[in-house]
């Protein structure tokens, strides 16, 4: 990395943990001009800051390349696999089994009156009769 790091950039430790699950380039063909780490850092920048792909700072690879890899990894399940592996690692580190053994479903019910029924909706339309402010 030959640029000033952004707060969203992966640390060396985080990248070492993540790298095994990030797909590498194909064995044949032209080698990639940009590292997968820089592409992941650019994707993290977009997701954290909510900017458009075109709004990526010029310190990152071109937005078209970053977006290409984002969509490719989305389509082939890379993001889901990565999330699963990292979640399993966090669970194991906390002393729990890698896969959850139970789930909790929470819901809420509220009572309504028995007289309840559909209510009208006028979308804020003005009525035919004038509405005057009343003084008290």
Short mmCIF file of C-alpha atoms in Angstrom, two decimals:
data_model
loop_
_atom_site.label_atom_id
_atom_site.label_comp_id
_atom_site.label_asym_id
_atom_site.label_seq_id
_atom_site.Cartn_x
_atom_site.Cartn_y
_atom_site.Cartn_z
CA UNK A 1 0.00 0.00 0.00
CA UNK A 2 1.61 3.24 -1.09
CA UNK A 3 -1.06 5.60 0.21
CA UNK A 4 -2.24 7.02 3.49
CA UNK A 5 -4.58 4.42 5.01
CA UNK A 6 -8.27 5.16 5.45
CA UNK A 7 -10.02 4.26 8.72
CA UNK A 8 -11.92 1.54 6.85
CA UNK A 9 -8.76 -0.21 5.60
CA UNK A 10 -8.03 -3.69 6.88
CA UNK A 11 -5.11 -4.07 9.27
CA UNK A 12 -2.40 -6.61 8.42
CA UNK A 13 -3.86 -8.95 11.05
CA UNK A 14 -7.40 -8.64 9.63
CA UNK A 15 -6.15 -9.23 6.09
CA UNK A 16 -4.22 -12.36 7.16
CA UNK A 17 -7.45 -13.73 8.65
CA UNK A 18 -9.52 -12.86 5.60
CA UNK A 19 -7.11 -13.63 2.76
CA UNK A 20 -7.62 -17.43 2.61
CA UNK A 21 -11.29 -16.96 1.68
CA UNK A 22 -10.84 -14.20 -0.91
CA UNK A 23 -10.66 -15.78 -4.39
CA UNK A 24 -7.34 -15.43 -6.18
CA UNK A 25 -6.77 -14.66 -9.85
CA UNK A 26 -7.04 -17.46 -12.38
CA UNK A 27 -3.84 -19.37 -13.09
CA UNK A 28 -3.99 -18.34 -16.74
CA UNK A 29 -4.42 -14.92 -18.21
CA UNK A 30 -3.05 -11.52 -17.40
CA UNK A 31 -2.19 -10.91 -13.74
CA UNK A 32 -4.30 -8.34 -11.94
CA UNK A 33 -2.92 -4.82 -11.75
CA UNK A 34 -4.52 -4.25 -8.32
CA UNK A 35 -4.20 -6.37 -5.21
CA UNK A 36 -7.26 -8.06 -3.80
CA UNK A 37 -6.55 -6.32 -0.50
CA UNK A 38 -6.88 -2.90 -2.16
CA UNK A 39 -10.10 -3.99 -3.83
CA UNK A 40 -11.52 -5.22 -0.50
CA UNK A 41 -10.42 -1.95 1.16
CA UNK A 42 -12.24 0.02 -1.55
CA UNK A 43 -15.41 -2.05 -1.08
CA UNK A 44 -15.23 -1.51 2.68
CA UNK A 45 -14.83 2.23 2.08
CA UNK A 46 -18.00 2.34 -0.04
CA UNK A 47 -20.05 0.26 2.39
CA UNK A 48 -18.91 2.19 5.45
CA UNK A 49 -19.20 5.70 4.02
CA UNK A 50 -22.23 5.14 1.81
CA UNK A 51 -20.69 6.89 -1.16
CA UNK A 52 -21.40 5.93 -4.75
CA UNK A 53 -18.99 3.70 -6.61
CA UNK A 54 -17.98 6.70 -8.71
CA UNK A 55 -17.36 8.59 -5.47
CA UNK A 56 -14.42 6.37 -4.49
CA UNK A 57 -11.31 8.44 -3.76
CA UNK A 58 -8.64 8.28 -6.44
CA UNK A 59 -6.32 6.52 -3.99
CA UNK A 60 -8.25 3.30 -4.62
CA UNK A 61 -8.39 1.22 -7.80
CA UNK A 62 -10.84 2.52 -10.44
CA UNK A 63 -14.45 2.18 -9.36
CA UNK A 64 -15.37 -0.02 -12.34
CA UNK A 65 -12.80 -2.62 -11.28
CA UNK A 66 -13.89 -2.45 -7.64
CA UNK A 67 -17.56 -2.77 -8.61
CA UNK A 68 -16.76 -5.68 -10.95
CA UNK A 69 -15.15 -7.64 -8.12
CA UNK A 70 -17.91 -6.72 -5.67
CA UNK A 71 -20.59 -8.08 -8.05
CA UNK A 72 -18.52 -11.14 -8.98
CA UNK A 73 -18.00 -12.07 -5.32
CA UNK A 74 -21.66 -11.38 -4.60
CA UNK A 75 -22.76 -13.71 -7.42
CA UNK A 76 -20.40 -16.57 -6.57
CA UNK A 77 -21.17 -16.51 -2.83
CA UNK A 78 -17.80 -15.21 -1.66
CA UNK A 79 -19.31 -12.61 0.69
CA UNK A 80 -21.61 -15.17 2.29
CA UNK A 81 -18.79 -17.71 2.75
CA UNK A 82 -16.51 -15.04 4.15
CA UNK A 83 -19.16 -13.86 6.60
CA UNK A 84 -19.84 -17.45 7.71
CA UNK A 85 -16.14 -18.22 8.26
CA UNK A 86 -15.50 -15.02 10.20
CA UNK A 87 -18.63 -15.54 12.33
CA UNK A 88 -17.53 -19.12 13.11
CA UNK A 89 -14.10 -17.88 14.12
CA UNK A 90 -15.61 -15.27 16.46
CA UNK A 91 -17.89 -17.90 18.03
CA UNK A 92 -14.98 -20.29 18.60
CA UNK A 93 -12.89 -17.54 20.11
CA UNK A 94 -15.77 -16.84 22.53
CA UNK A 95 -15.72 -20.51 23.59
CA UNK A 96 -18.88 -21.50 21.72
CA UNK A 97 -19.39 -24.03 18.96
CA UNK A 98 -18.73 -22.72 15.46
CA UNK A 99 -22.29 -23.44 14.37
CA UNK A 100 -25.24 -22.26 16.48
CA UNK A 101 -27.16 -25.08 18.16
CA UNK A 102 -30.28 -23.07 18.94
CA UNK A 103 -32.05 -19.94 17.81
CA UNK A 104 -34.29 -17.46 19.55
CA UNK A 105 -37.26 -15.96 17.79
CA UNK A 106 -38.71 -12.87 19.35
CA UNK A 107 -42.05 -11.41 18.40
CA UNK A 108 -44.56 -8.99 19.82
CA UNK A 109 -48.35 -9.01 19.71
CA UNK A 110 -50.53 -6.03 20.37
CA UNK A 111 -54.22 -5.99 21.09
CA UNK A 112 -56.67 -3.84 19.21
CA UNK A 113 -60.30 -3.07 19.88
CA UNK A 114 -62.93 -5.39 18.56
CA UNK A 115 -64.57 -2.40 16.91
CA UNK A 116 -61.44 -1.81 14.85
CA UNK A 117 -61.91 -1.60 11.16
CA UNK A 118 -60.42 0.01 8.11
CA UNK A 119 -59.70 3.69 8.33
CA UNK A 120 -59.94 6.13 5.51
CA UNK A 121 -56.90 7.80 4.03
CA UNK A 122 -57.19 11.06 2.15
CA UNK A 123 -53.52 11.63 1.31
CA UNK A 124 -53.71 15.15 2.74
CA UNK A 125 -56.31 16.31 0.23
CA UNK A 126 -58.08 19.58 0.89
CA UNK A 127 -61.74 19.27 1.74
CA UNK A 128 -64.49 21.07 -0.17
CA UNK A 129 -65.48 23.21 2.81
CA UNK A 130 -63.08 25.80 4.12
CA UNK A 131 -61.32 25.01 7.37
CA UNK A 132 -60.89 28.15 9.43
CA UNK A 133 -58.70 28.43 12.47
CA UNK A 134 -60.85 28.75 15.55
CA UNK A 135 -59.90 31.09 18.34
CA UNK A 136 -60.68 30.11 21.91
#
